[in-house]
Amino acid sequence: MSGGAATAGLVADPRPRREDPRLLTGQGSYVADVRLPGMLEAAFVRSPLAHARIRAVDTDAARAAPGVIAVLTGADLSDVEPFPDLRERTRPVRQRALCIDRVRYVGAPLAVVVAEDRYLAEDAAELVDADLEELPVVADMDAALAPGAPLLYDDWPDDRIVATAPVDPELDAIFETHQVVRGTYRMQRHTAMPMETRGVVATVERGRLLVWTSTQVPHVVRTVIARTLGLPEHRIRVVAGDVGGGFGSKLHVYPEEVVIPALAWRLRRPVRWIEDRREHFLASSHARHQRHDLEAAVDERGDIVAVRGDLVCDVGSGEILPPGVAPAFVSAGSITGPYRFPRSQARLTCVVTNKTPSGAYRGFGTPEIVFALERLLERVARETGQDPVELRRRHLIRPEDLPYETPNGRRIDSGSHLEAFERAVAWAETTRERLAPTARGSIGVGYANYIEGVSPNYHATSGLWAQQETSTLRIEPDGTVVVASGLGPMGQGTETMLATLASQLLGVPHDQVEVRLGDTDLSPYGLGSFGSRSTVVAAGAVQLAAGRLLDKVRTIAGHLLEASATDIELVDGRARVVGSPDRSVGLAEVAHLAYFRTFDLPPGTEPGLEATGAYEQPGVDHRPNAQGKLNICLTYANSTHACVVDVDRATGVVRLLAHLAVHDAGLLLNPQVVDGQIMGGVAQGIGGALYEQLLHDADGQPLVTSFMDYLVPGAPEVPELTIDHLSTPSTTTPFGLKGAGEAGATGVPAAIANAVCDALRDTGIDITQTPITPSSIRAALRATPDPTTTEGS
Amino acid sequence: MNDLEPVDALDIELRVNGSAVRRRVPVRRLLSDLLRDDLSLTGTHVGCEHGVCGACTVLLDGQPIRSCLQLAVTADGCEVTTVEGITPADGSLSPLQAAFRDAHGLQCGFCTPGFLMTLVAADPAEHPTDGSIDALLSGNLCRCTGYQNIRTAVRRAWGRDDEGNASAGSDTPLGSGTSSGSGAS
């Protein structure tokens, strides 16, 4: 479809993406592709110790090395302000772009070498001699919680960066008078691992800083550069070209995004730094490292009347902006999932340890709590003698419950929670029968139900930026349309999406629309792409801008056609009189008046054809209310995952035979793109469930720093996914849209764990942590009585 | 012997995408850096620098290799083909590239050139099943797509039917491994 009449609605437009031809032919423009005349290259010197005081950093030998232009330490950059600590109720870390007196994780930046090329910079980086005084290492969350633990921050009383302790005597009374089922569930440290590492190129152009960086949040990066370097924002331009994946890791602003601009500013020469993969393992955000003690109070009918949890998140050193505590708050706030548990409470403790700072990763705290809750439900079913499917069915939100407010204040406006689950159960029962186990294997089925917050309030995460998004629409003199947005795409097809919005909401052909993104000079201030928000907030902003621009087009076209402005509609790029399609003018003719023959404009009409719309989402809370409730997102998509696995009883190897995602994201603007988001999310979920982990030894030394050890799933590990779309529009969003960026990843660890336990149910195995490795299954089987040596199912 | 004296740089001659290239190259310079920084062929991407992810795959005399693990001087006298070299001269898409676009076989696009180079060197007859396609692709990592649409693109580019080669999970009540819902409301 191309264009069509501007209407109150949007329709699905399953076209191939406009980004693809350049990406398929090697014509994309990623940060590492930027090459400038006279460009220097930087290499960072990183801490080899997890915790140490910096006595001195000797750079003399490095400075004397061939091709070296400059070597800077933290002391040399002491005039650079610390990263701002913006979030309330989170202890300040005063993160430095280069460490000054203390290093708190292996990989922390100590110094930077700038040389004629990267080879020479890396040679010289080896010559930098850091005199470090080792300090006791806090290697894990238990060590951080122990009384008298060594402190990472000398002015803190302990290593807790966040501690919430809600008190609810009524809830405690419920747990004292009911049967209680409890479990402890752990998710391992793993992370986004985009195929493109990070990178920054900076230069000074006509007195302004020009910075290329691989980021999801170009404007936010600009603000942080301005605050740390003390420059006005208008003297900084941040450009994110094509970004090679982000998945949350690139919504953080990193030290190198300040250091490289500072170097370019001082040296007045272009400087490039491209993170290598080992650096990425050390210096880009980790994620998901949580432990949940969960309890359910069950009444005599087997109904769950309350859940409560004690959640601990290991955020690493904490030196990251926005702080890595935010996903753990989402875990705590999502403790009831899509289930009607009348009461809930979550105590949250986030601790700092001597490891790489953790932060955002697709799902943002939700996969962790879904894993814990769905495993707990299985245990409740077993300990109370119930069918786990029936237990879920009885507690899921039903259509008549909507809108439904969870005990934590999430306001779920719409969804198909029970229907999604029923469809998954029907699929799983059929699929289980169809699939045969391997010779030593047993087959099992697992489910996970969840909701995924869409378009979160970034204020709760960052402490500063809230939730607005802005788009500008301009009709050029030749009638083409330019839409500019502050979103920060990382491969999701955002350009195509924005063109589709502008095309449909204005009424112009798709190929008549050009999109400007990822450049702070070309786009209005926006908060970037994260939290499954891009399509939803862009639709809100483009809708406002298109309405304003259409009003003007109607006025001018009405004047040209001698008709009332209210009788003009824009269809396929032509303004025509409603009911008389013969009477029409093209957008170029309208623009000709607006820009050139301005003396022919209707009286009082301002020249030009441009409008801006800034969308602020309604009904989202910025801080908890007196009862601790917080509605953090604009809406909540729902999903059920089901999978069928084969578990080899001798080796413990899990094979995923079939996986279903029933997904309700409302209207799908580009169904093929939404499917792609779910497929990619599921693959990442498989990695987190079975393969990926970032291990450290007792000294905080990372044991996994390459793709040899960090097992990103390859094609053989990811089965064909079946996607079943339901389509319940939101009542709170523009056009009923819901986001779909994150949800694919969220249900996978829980569904696979449940399926593995189902396959081995005769053994009583109860998986409580990820990754579910062959050795962990063999260990669990050894630890449980084995009533049979034959295939279990 | 003089030949065994260490040298910092060597003169090399090779053909890149059909054009002759003569360069004096530091002996430790990687082929990926020669292609990207010296020849401005930035379609070859470097994802891990240790030969696992496959993003930097190019053809050396027709065989796929990791350009991040190959010293440029060892390509002396060879024919190198990059993603720019498999793109039709008029800037349109080859059938393989078009299949990736139509099947939504790419998202961020960073790994895509490596997949394309692996595939152009492959003989479809040696990969008759989905399982053998997966084995072929197992040396290339993609973090965005989950591989399913890449598999679809390969089937289509190789003249195979989506349904005919569909694997587990395909003949369920809910559809064929792709979207079964209406998508619109």
CSV table of N, CA and C in Angstrom, one decimal, chain A residues 679-773:
chain,number,residue,atom,x,y,z
A,679,MET,N,11.3,-13.4,17.1
A,679,MET,CA,12.3,-14.5,16.8
A,679,MET,C,13.6,-14.2,17.4
A,680,GLY,N,14.1,-12.9,17.2
A,680,GLY,CA,15.4,-12.6,17.8
A,680,GLY,C,15.4,-12.6,19.3
A,681,GLY,N,14.3,-12.1,19.9
A,681,GLY,CA,14.2,-12.2,21.3
A,681,GLY,C,14.2,-13.6,21.9
A,682,VAL,N,13.5,-14.5,21.2
A,682,VAL,CA,13.5,-15.9,21.6
A,682,VAL,C,14.9,-16.5,21.5
A,683,ALA,N,15.6,-16.2,20.5
A,683,ALA,CA,17.0,-16.7,20.4
A,683,ALA,C,17.9,-16.2,21.5
A,684,GLN,N,17.7,-15.0,21.9
A,684,GLN,CA,18.5,-14.4,23.0
A,684,GLN,C,18.0,-15.1,24.3
A,685,GLY,N,16.7,-15.4,24.4
A,685,GLY,CA,16.2,-16.1,25.6
A,685,GLY,C,16.8,-17.5,25.7
A,686,ILE,N,16.9,-18.2,24.6
A,686,ILE,CA,17.5,-19.5,24.5
A,686,ILE,C,19.0,-19.4,25.0
A,687,GLY,N,19.7,-18.4,24.5
A,687,GLY,CA,21.1,-18.2,25.0
A,687,GLY,C,21.1,-18.1,26.5
A,688,GLY,N,20.3,-17.2,27.1
A,688,GLY,CA,20.3,-17.0,28.5
A,688,GLY,C,19.8,-18.2,29.3
A,689,ALA,N,18.9,-19.0,28.7
A,689,ALA,CA,18.4,-20.2,29.4
A,689,ALA,C,19.4,-21.3,29.4
A,690,LEU,N,20.2,-21.5,28.4
A,690,LEU,CA,21.0,-22.7,28.2
A,690,LEU,C,22.5,-22.5,28.1
A,691,TYR,N,22.9,-21.4,27.6
A,691,TYR,CA,24.3,-21.3,27.2
A,691,TYR,C,25.2,-20.2,27.7
A,692,GLU,N,24.6,-19.0,27.8
A,692,GLU,CA,25.5,-17.8,28.1
A,692,GLU,C,25.7,-17.6,29.5
A,693,GLN,N,26.9,-17.4,30.0
A,693,GLN,CA,27.2,-16.8,31.3
A,693,GLN,C,28.5,-16.2,31.4
A,694,LEU,N,28.5,-15.1,32.2
A,694,LEU,CA,29.7,-14.3,32.4
A,694,LEU,C,30.2,-14.7,33.8
A,695,LEU,N,31.2,-15.6,33.9
A,695,LEU,CA,31.7,-16.1,35.2
A,695,LEU,C,32.9,-15.3,35.6
A,696,HIS,N,33.1,-15.2,36.9
A,696,HIS,CA,34.3,-14.6,37.5
A,696,HIS,C,34.8,-15.5,38.6
A,697,ASP,N,36.1,-15.4,38.9
A,697,ASP,CA,36.7,-16.2,40.0
A,697,ASP,C,36.6,-15.4,41.3
A,698,ALA,N,37.1,-16.0,42.3
A,698,ALA,CA,37.0,-15.3,43.7
A,698,ALA,C,37.7,-14.0,43.8
A,699,ASP,N,38.6,-13.7,42.8
A,699,ASP,CA,39.3,-12.5,42.8
A,699,ASP,C,38.7,-11.5,41.9
A,700,GLY,N,37.5,-11.8,41.4
A,700,GLY,CA,36.8,-10.9,40.5
A,700,GLY,C,37.4,-10.9,39.1
A,701,GLN,N,38.2,-11.9,38.8
A,701,GLN,CA,38.8,-11.9,37.4
A,701,GLN,C,37.8,-12.6,36.5
A,702,PRO,N,37.4,-11.9,35.4
A,702,PRO,CA,36.5,-12.5,34.5
A,702,PRO,C,37.1,-13.8,33.8
A,703,LEU,N,36.3,-14.8,33.7
A,703,LEU,CA,36.7,-16.1,33.1
A,703,LEU,C,36.2,-16.2,31.7
A,704,VAL,N,35.3,-15.3,31.3
A,704,VAL,CA,34.7,-15.4,30.0
A,704,VAL,C,34.9,-14.1,29.2
A,705,THR,N,35.8,-14.1,28.3
A,705,THR,CA,36.1,-12.8,27.6
A,705,THR,C,36.2,-13.0,26.1
A,706,SER,N,35.6,-14.1,25.6
A,706,SER,CA,35.6,-14.2,24.1
A,706,SER,C,34.4,-15.1,23.7
A,707,PHE,N,34.1,-15.1,22.4
A,707,PHE,CA,33.0,-16.0,21.9
A,707,PHE,C,33.4,-17.5,22.0
A,708,MET,N,34.7,-17.8,22.3
A,708,MET,CA,35.0,-19.2,22.5
A,708,MET,C,34.3,-19.7,23.8
A,709,ASP,N,34.2,-18.8,24.8
A,709,ASP,CA,33.6,-19.2,26.1
A,709,ASP,C,32.2,-18.7,26.3
A,710,TYR,N,31.8,-17.6,25.6
A,710,TYR,CA,30.5,-17.1,25.8
A,710,TYR,C,29.7,-17.5,24.6
A,711,LEU,N,28.8,-18.4,24.8
A,711,LEU,CA,28.2,-19.2,23.7
A,711,LEU,C,26.9,-18.5,23.2
A,712,VAL,N,27.0,-17.6,22.4
A,712,VAL,CA,25.9,-17.0,21.7
A,712,VAL,C,25.2,-18.1,20.8
A,713,PRO,N,23.9,-18.3,20.9
A,713,PRO,CA,23.4,-19.4,20.0
A,713,PRO,C,23.6,-19.2,18.5
A,714,GLY,N,24.0,-20.3,17.9
A,714,GLY,CA,24.1,-20.3,16.4
A,714,GLY,C,22.8,-20.9,15.8
A,715,ALA,N,22.8,-20.9,14.5
A,715,ALA,CA,21.6,-21.4,13.8
A,715,ALA,C,21.2,-22.8,14.3
A,716,PRO,N,22.1,-23.7,14.5
A,716,PRO,CA,21.6,-25.1,14.9
A,716,PRO,C,20.9,-25.1,16.3
A,717,GLU,N,21.2,-24.0,17.1
A,717,GLU,CA,20.6,-24.0,18.5
A,717,GLU,C,19.2,-23.4,18.5
A,718,VAL,N,18.8,-22.8,17.4
A,718,VAL,CA,17.5,-22.1,17.5
A,718,VAL,C,16.5,-22.8,16.5
A,719,PRO,N,15.5,-23.4,17.1
A,719,PRO,CA,14.5,-24.1,16.2
A,719,PRO,C,13.6,-23.1,15.6
A,720,GLU,N,12.8,-23.6,14.6
A,720,GLU,CA,11.8,-22.8,14.0
A,720,GLU,C,10.8,-22.4,15.1
A,721,LEU,N,10.5,-21.2,15.2
A,721,LEU,CA,9.6,-20.7,16.2
A,721,LEU,C,8.2,-20.5,15.5
A,722,THR,N,7.2,-20.9,16.3
A,722,THR,CA,5.8,-20.7,15.8
A,722,THR,C,5.3,-19.4,16.6
A,723,ILE,N,4.8,-18.5,15.8
A,723,ILE,CA,4.2,-17.3,16.4
A,723,ILE,C,2.7,-17.2,16.1
A,724,ASP,N,2.0,-17.0,17.2
A,724,ASP,CA,0.6,-16.8,17.1
A,724,ASP,C,0.2,-15.5,17.6
A,725,HIS,N,-0.3,-14.6,16.7
A,725,HIS,CA,-0.6,-13.2,17.1
A,725,HIS,C,-2.1,-13.1,17.6
A,726,LEU,N,-2.3,-12.6,18.7
A,726,LEU,CA,-3.6,-12.0,19.1
A,726,LEU,C,-3.5,-10.5,18.9
A,727,SER,N,-4.6,-9.8,18.9
A,727,SER,CA,-4.5,-8.4,18.6
A,727,SER,C,-5.5,-7.6,19.4
A,728,THR,N,-5.2,-7.4,20.6
A,728,THR,CA,-6.0,-6.6,21.5
A,728,THR,C,-5.5,-5.2,21.6
A,729,PRO,N,-6.2,-4.2,21.0
A,729,PRO,CA,-5.7,-2.8,21.1
A,729,PRO,C,-5.6,-2.3,22.5
A,730,SER,N,-4.6,-1.5,22.8
A,730,SER,CA,-4.5,-0.8,24.0
A,730,SER,C,-5.5,0.3,24.1
A,731,THR,N,-6.0,0.6,25.3
A,731,THR,CA,-6.9,1.7,25.4
A,731,THR,C,-6.2,3.0,25.8
A,732,THR,N,-4.9,2.9,26.0
A,732,THR,CA,-4.2,4.1,26.5
A,732,THR,C,-3.2,4.6,25.5
A,733,THR,N,-2.9,3.9,24.3
A,733,THR,CA,-1.9,4.4,23.4
A,733,THR,C,-2.5,4.9,22.1
A,734,PRO,N,-1.7,5.7,21.4
A,734,PRO,CA,-2.1,6.1,20.1
A,734,PRO,C,-2.4,4.9,19.2
A,735,PHE,N,-3.6,4.8,18.6
A,735,PHE,CA,-4.0,3.8,17.7
A,735,PHE,C,-4.0,2.4,18.3
A,736,GLY,N,-4.0,2.3,19.7
A,736,GLY,CA,-4.0,1.0,20.3
A,736,GLY,C,-2.7,0.2,20.2
A,737,LEU,N,-1.7,0.9,19.7
A,737,LEU,CA,-0.4,0.2,19.5
A,737,LEU,C,0.2,-0.3,20.8
A,738,LYS,N,0.9,-1.4,20.7
A,738,LYS,CA,1.7,-1.9,21.9
A,738,LYS,C,3.1,-2.2,21.3
A,739,GLY,N,4.1,-2.1,22.1
A,739,GLY,CA,5.4,-2.4,21.7
A,739,GLY,C,5.7,-3.9,21.6
A,740,ALA,N,6.7,-4.3,20.9
A,740,ALA,CA,7.1,-5.7,20.7
A,740,ALA,C,8.6,-5.9,20.8
A,741,GLY,N,9.3,-5.0,21.1
A,741,GLY,CA,10.8,-5.1,21.0
A,741,GLY,C,11.4,-6.1,22.0
A,742,GLU,N,10.8,-6.2,23.2
A,742,GLU,CA,11.5,-7.0,24.2
A,742,GLU,C,10.9,-8.3,24.5
A,743,ALA,N,9.6,-8.5,24.3
A,743,ALA,CA,8.8,-9.6,24.9
A,743,ALA,C,9.3,-10.9,24.5
A,744,GLY,N,9.9,-11.0,23.3
A,744,GLY,CA,10.3,-12.4,22.8
A,744,GLY,C,11.3,-13.0,23.7
A,745,ALA,N,12.2,-12.2,24.4
A,745,ALA,CA,13.2,-12.8,25.2
A,745,ALA,C,12.7,-13.2,26.6
A,746,THR,N,11.6,-12.7,27.0
A,746,THR,CA,11.3,-12.7,28.4
A,746,THR,C,10.8,-14.1,28.9
A,747,GLY,N,10.0,-14.8,28.1
A,747,GLY,CA,9.4,-16.0,28.7
A,747,GLY,C,10.3,-17.3,28.5
A,748,VAL,N,11.4,-17.1,27.7
A,748,VAL,CA,12.1,-18.4,27.3
A,748,VAL,C,12.7,-19.1,28.4
A,749,PRO,N,13.5,-18.5,29.3
A,749,PRO,CA,14.2,-19.3,30.4
A,749,PRO,C,13.1,-20.0,31.2
A,750,ALA,N,12.0,-19.3,31.6
A,750,ALA,CA,11.0,-20.0,32.4
A,750,ALA,C,10.4,-21.2,31.7
A,751,ALA,N,10.0,-21.0,30.4
A,751,ALA,CA,9.4,-22.1,29.6
A,751,ALA,C,10.3,-23.3,29.5
A,752,ILE,N,11.6,-23.0,29.2
A,752,ILE,CA,12.5,-24.1,29.0
A,752,ILE,C,12.7,-24.8,30.3
A,753,ALA,N,12.9,-24.1,31.4
A,753,ALA,CA,13.1,-24.7,32.7
A,753,ALA,C,11.9,-25.6,33.1
A,754,ASN,N,10.7,-25.1,32.8
A,754,ASN,CA,9.5,-25.9,33.1
A,754,ASN,C,9.5,-27.1,32.3
A,755,ALA,N,9.9,-27.0,31.0
A,755,ALA,CA,9.8,-28.1,30.1
A,755,ALA,C,10.8,-29.2,30.5
A,756,VAL,N,12.0,-28.8,30.9
A,756,VAL,CA,13.0,-29.7,31.3
A,756,VAL,C,12.6,-30.5,32.5
A,757,CYS,N,12.0,-29.8,33.5
A,757,CYS,CA,11.5,-30.4,34.7
A,757,CYS,C,10.3,-31.4,34.4
A,758,ASP,N,9.5,-31.0,33.4
A,758,ASP,CA,8.4,-31.9,33.0
A,758,ASP,C,9.0,-33.1,32.4
A,759,ALA,N,10.0,-33.0,31.5
A,759,ALA,CA,10.6,-34.2,30.9
A,759,ALA,C,11.1,-35.1,31.9
A,760,LEU,N,11.7,-34.6,33.0
A,760,LEU,CA,12.3,-35.4,34.0
A,760,LEU,C,11.4,-35.5,35.3
A,761,ARG,N,10.1,-35.4,35.1
A,761,ARG,CA,9.3,-35.3,36.3
A,761,ARG,C,9.3,-36.5,37.2
A,762,ASP,N,9.6,-37.6,36.6
A,762,ASP,CA,9.7,-38.9,37.4
A,762,ASP,C,10.8,-38.8,38.5
A,763,THR,N,11.8,-37.9,38.2
A,763,THR,CA,12.9,-37.8,39.1
A,763,THR,C,12.7,-36.7,40.2
A,764,GLY,N,11.7,-35.9,40.0
A,764,GLY,CA,11.5,-34.8,41.0
A,764,GLY,C,12.4,-33.7,40.9
A,765,ILE,N,13.2,-33.6,39.8
A,765,ILE,CA,14.1,-32.5,39.6
A,765,ILE,C,13.4,-31.1,39.6
A,766,ASP,N,14.0,-30.2,40.3
A,766,ASP,CA,13.4,-28.8,40.4
A,766,ASP,C,14.5,-27.8,40.1
A,767,ILE,N,14.5,-27.4,38.9
A,767,ILE,CA,15.5,-26.4,38.4
A,767,ILE,C,15.2,-25.0,39.0
A,768,THR,N,16.3,-24.5,39.7
A,768,THR,CA,16.1,-23.2,40.3
A,768,THR,C,17.1,-22.1,39.8
A,769,GLN,N,17.9,-22.5,38.8
A,769,GLN,CA,18.8,-21.5,38.3
A,769,GLN,C,19.1,-21.7,36.8
A,770,THR,N,19.5,-20.6,36.2
A,770,THR,CA,20.0,-20.7,34.8
A,770,THR,C,21.5,-20.3,34.8
A,771,PRO,N,22.2,-20.7,33.8
A,771,PRO,CA,21.8,-21.5,32.6
A,771,PRO,C,21.6,-22.9,33.0
A,772,ILE,N,20.7,-23.6,32.2
A,772,ILE,CA,20.4,-25.0,32.5
A,772,ILE,C,21.4,-25.8,31.6
A,773,THR,N,22.6,-26.0,32.1
A,773,THR,CA,23.6,-26.7,31.4
A,773,THR,C,23.5,-28.2,31.5
